[in-house]
mmCIF file of C-alpha atoms in Angstrom:
data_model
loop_
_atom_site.group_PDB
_atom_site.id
_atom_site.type_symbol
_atom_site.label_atom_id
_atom_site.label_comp_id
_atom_site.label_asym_id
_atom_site.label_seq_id
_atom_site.Cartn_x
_atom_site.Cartn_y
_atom_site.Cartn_z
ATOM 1 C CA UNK R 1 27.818 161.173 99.725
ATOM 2 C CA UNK R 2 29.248 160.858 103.433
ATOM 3 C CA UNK R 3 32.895 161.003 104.430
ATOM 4 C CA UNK R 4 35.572 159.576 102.397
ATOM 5 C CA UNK R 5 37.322 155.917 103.804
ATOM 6 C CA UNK R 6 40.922 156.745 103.344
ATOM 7 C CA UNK R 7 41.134 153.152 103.640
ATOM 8 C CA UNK R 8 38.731 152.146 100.969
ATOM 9 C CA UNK R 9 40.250 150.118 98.072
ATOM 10 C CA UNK R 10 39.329 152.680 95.689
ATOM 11 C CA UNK R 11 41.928 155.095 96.713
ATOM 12 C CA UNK R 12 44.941 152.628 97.043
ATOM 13 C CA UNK R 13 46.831 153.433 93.554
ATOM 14 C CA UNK R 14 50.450 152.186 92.975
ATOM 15 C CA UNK R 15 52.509 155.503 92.514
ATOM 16 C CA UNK R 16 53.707 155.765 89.493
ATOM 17 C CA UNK R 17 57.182 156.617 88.927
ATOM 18 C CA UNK R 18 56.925 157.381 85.514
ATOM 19 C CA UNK R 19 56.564 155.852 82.265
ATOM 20 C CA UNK R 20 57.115 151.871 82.420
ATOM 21 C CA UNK R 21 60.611 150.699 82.037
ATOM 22 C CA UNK R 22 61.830 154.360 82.679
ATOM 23 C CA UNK R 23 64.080 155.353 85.392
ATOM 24 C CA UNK R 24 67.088 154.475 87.056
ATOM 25 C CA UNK R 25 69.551 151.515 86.794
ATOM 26 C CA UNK R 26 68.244 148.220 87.629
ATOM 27 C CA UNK R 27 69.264 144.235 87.015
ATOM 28 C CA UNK R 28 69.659 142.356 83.100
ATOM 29 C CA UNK R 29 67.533 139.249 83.768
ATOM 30 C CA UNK R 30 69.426 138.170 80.616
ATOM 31 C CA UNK R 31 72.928 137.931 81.791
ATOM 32 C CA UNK R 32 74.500 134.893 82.947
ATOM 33 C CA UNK R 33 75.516 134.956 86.372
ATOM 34 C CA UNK R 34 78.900 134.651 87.270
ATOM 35 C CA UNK R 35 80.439 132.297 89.996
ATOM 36 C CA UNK R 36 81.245 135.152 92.343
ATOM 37 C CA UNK R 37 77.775 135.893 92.469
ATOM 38 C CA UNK R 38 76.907 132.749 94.324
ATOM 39 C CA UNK R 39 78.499 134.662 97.331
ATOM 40 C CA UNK R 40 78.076 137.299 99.537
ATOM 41 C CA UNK R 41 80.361 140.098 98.908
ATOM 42 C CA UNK R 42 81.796 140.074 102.744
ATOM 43 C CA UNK R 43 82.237 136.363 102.250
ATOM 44 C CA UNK R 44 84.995 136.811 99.226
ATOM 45 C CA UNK R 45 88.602 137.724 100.105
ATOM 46 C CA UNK R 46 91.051 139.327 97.590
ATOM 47 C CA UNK R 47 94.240 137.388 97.908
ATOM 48 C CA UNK R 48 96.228 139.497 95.378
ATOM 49 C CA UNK R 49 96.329 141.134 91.773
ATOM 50 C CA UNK R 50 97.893 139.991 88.018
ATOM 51 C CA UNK R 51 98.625 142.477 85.846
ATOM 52 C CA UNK R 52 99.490 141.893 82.284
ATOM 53 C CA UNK R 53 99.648 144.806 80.333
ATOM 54 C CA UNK R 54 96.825 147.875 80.883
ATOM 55 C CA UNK R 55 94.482 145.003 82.324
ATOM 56 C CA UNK R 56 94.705 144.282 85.870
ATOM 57 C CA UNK R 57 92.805 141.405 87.683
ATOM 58 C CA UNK R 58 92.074 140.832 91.047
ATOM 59 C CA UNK R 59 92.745 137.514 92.978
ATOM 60 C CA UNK R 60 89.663 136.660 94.951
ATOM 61 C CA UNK R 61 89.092 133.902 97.454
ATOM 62 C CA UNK R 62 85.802 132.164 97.457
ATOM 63 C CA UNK R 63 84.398 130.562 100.893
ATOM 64 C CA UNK R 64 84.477 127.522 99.463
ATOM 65 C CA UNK R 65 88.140 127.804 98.586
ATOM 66 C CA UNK R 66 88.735 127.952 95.000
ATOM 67 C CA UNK R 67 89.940 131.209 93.614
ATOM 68 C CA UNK R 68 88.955 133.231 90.818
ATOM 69 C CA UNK R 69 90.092 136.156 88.974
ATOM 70 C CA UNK R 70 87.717 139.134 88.108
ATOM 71 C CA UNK R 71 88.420 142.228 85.950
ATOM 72 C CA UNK R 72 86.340 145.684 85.799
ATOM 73 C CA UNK R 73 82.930 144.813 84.270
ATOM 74 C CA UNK R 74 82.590 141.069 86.236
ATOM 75 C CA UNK R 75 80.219 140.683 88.543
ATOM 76 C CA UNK R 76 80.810 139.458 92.257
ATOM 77 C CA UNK R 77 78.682 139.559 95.149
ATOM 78 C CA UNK R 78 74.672 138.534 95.578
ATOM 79 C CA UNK R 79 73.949 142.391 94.607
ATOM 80 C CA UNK R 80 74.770 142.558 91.596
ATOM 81 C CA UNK R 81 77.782 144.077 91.930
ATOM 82 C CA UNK R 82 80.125 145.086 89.196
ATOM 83 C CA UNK R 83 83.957 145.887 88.911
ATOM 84 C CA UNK R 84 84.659 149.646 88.207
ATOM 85 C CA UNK R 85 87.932 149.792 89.129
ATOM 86 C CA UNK R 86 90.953 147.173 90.323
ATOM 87 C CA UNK R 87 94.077 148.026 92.184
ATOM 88 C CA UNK R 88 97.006 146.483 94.291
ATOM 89 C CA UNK R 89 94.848 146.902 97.283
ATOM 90 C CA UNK R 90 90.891 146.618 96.553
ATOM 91 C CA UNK R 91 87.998 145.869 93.752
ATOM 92 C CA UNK R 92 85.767 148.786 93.682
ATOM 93 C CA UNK R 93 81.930 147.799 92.508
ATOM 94 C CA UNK R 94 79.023 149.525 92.156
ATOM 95 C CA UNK R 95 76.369 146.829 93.503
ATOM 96 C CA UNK R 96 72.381 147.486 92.821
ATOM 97 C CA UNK R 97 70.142 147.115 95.969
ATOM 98 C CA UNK R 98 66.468 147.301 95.910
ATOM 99 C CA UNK R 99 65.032 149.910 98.027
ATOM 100 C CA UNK R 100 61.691 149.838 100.378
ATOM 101 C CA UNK R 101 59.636 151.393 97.649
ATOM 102 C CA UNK R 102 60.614 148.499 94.526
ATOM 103 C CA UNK R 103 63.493 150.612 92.869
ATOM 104 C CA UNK R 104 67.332 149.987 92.091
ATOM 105 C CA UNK R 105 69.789 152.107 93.328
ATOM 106 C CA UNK R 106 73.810 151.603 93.160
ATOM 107 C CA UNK R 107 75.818 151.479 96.239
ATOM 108 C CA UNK R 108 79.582 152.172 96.406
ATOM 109 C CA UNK R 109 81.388 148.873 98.208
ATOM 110 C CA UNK R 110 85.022 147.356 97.469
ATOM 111 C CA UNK R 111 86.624 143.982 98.745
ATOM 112 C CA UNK R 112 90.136 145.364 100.461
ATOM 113 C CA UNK R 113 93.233 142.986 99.859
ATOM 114 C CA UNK R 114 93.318 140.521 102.822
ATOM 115 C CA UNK R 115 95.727 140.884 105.229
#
């Protein structure tokens, strides 16, 4: 046999990352999307908060002008981003951005209170 084609279609293999399904955090193709999500994130604007009780919502501004209110565990953003965490000042999300090699990984972002 001569030299080996590192080119040749035999040796391209997908890497496997481990068993199927296995891994990291990535997208439900089941749940509905929420009307927040229609947006990118640095298109929203929180306008405020309402606070009744232990649950606090934030006030947030779509481009289109209506305004919504979203609670940790909605969604907002086109990344899939969901509400850990709502104060006076910003939503904190954790959204889910597909890297270069096909895999989820979270990202940290917020949406500060407009000024």
């Amino acid at each position: 046999t001569g030299p080996v084609d590192p080119f040749s279609v035999a040796n391209l293999k997908p890497q496997s990352l481990g068993p199927k399904g296995a891994g990291g955090p990535r997208p439900d193709p089941t749940r509905r999307k929420e009307p927040l999500e229609d947006y990118p994130l640095d298109s929203l604007k929180m306008v405020g908060t309402l606070v009744r009780g232990k649950q606090a919502w934030a006030i947030v501004q779509a481009p289109d002008g209506t305004v919504h209110r979203a609670k940790k565990g909605d969604h907002l953003g086109q990344n899939f981003g969901m509400v850990t965490k709502v104060t006076e000042e910003k939503v904190d999300l954790i959204e889910l951005i597909q890297s270069s090699l096909g895999d989820w990984v979270e990202r940290e972002a917020n949406l500060s209170l407009a000024e």
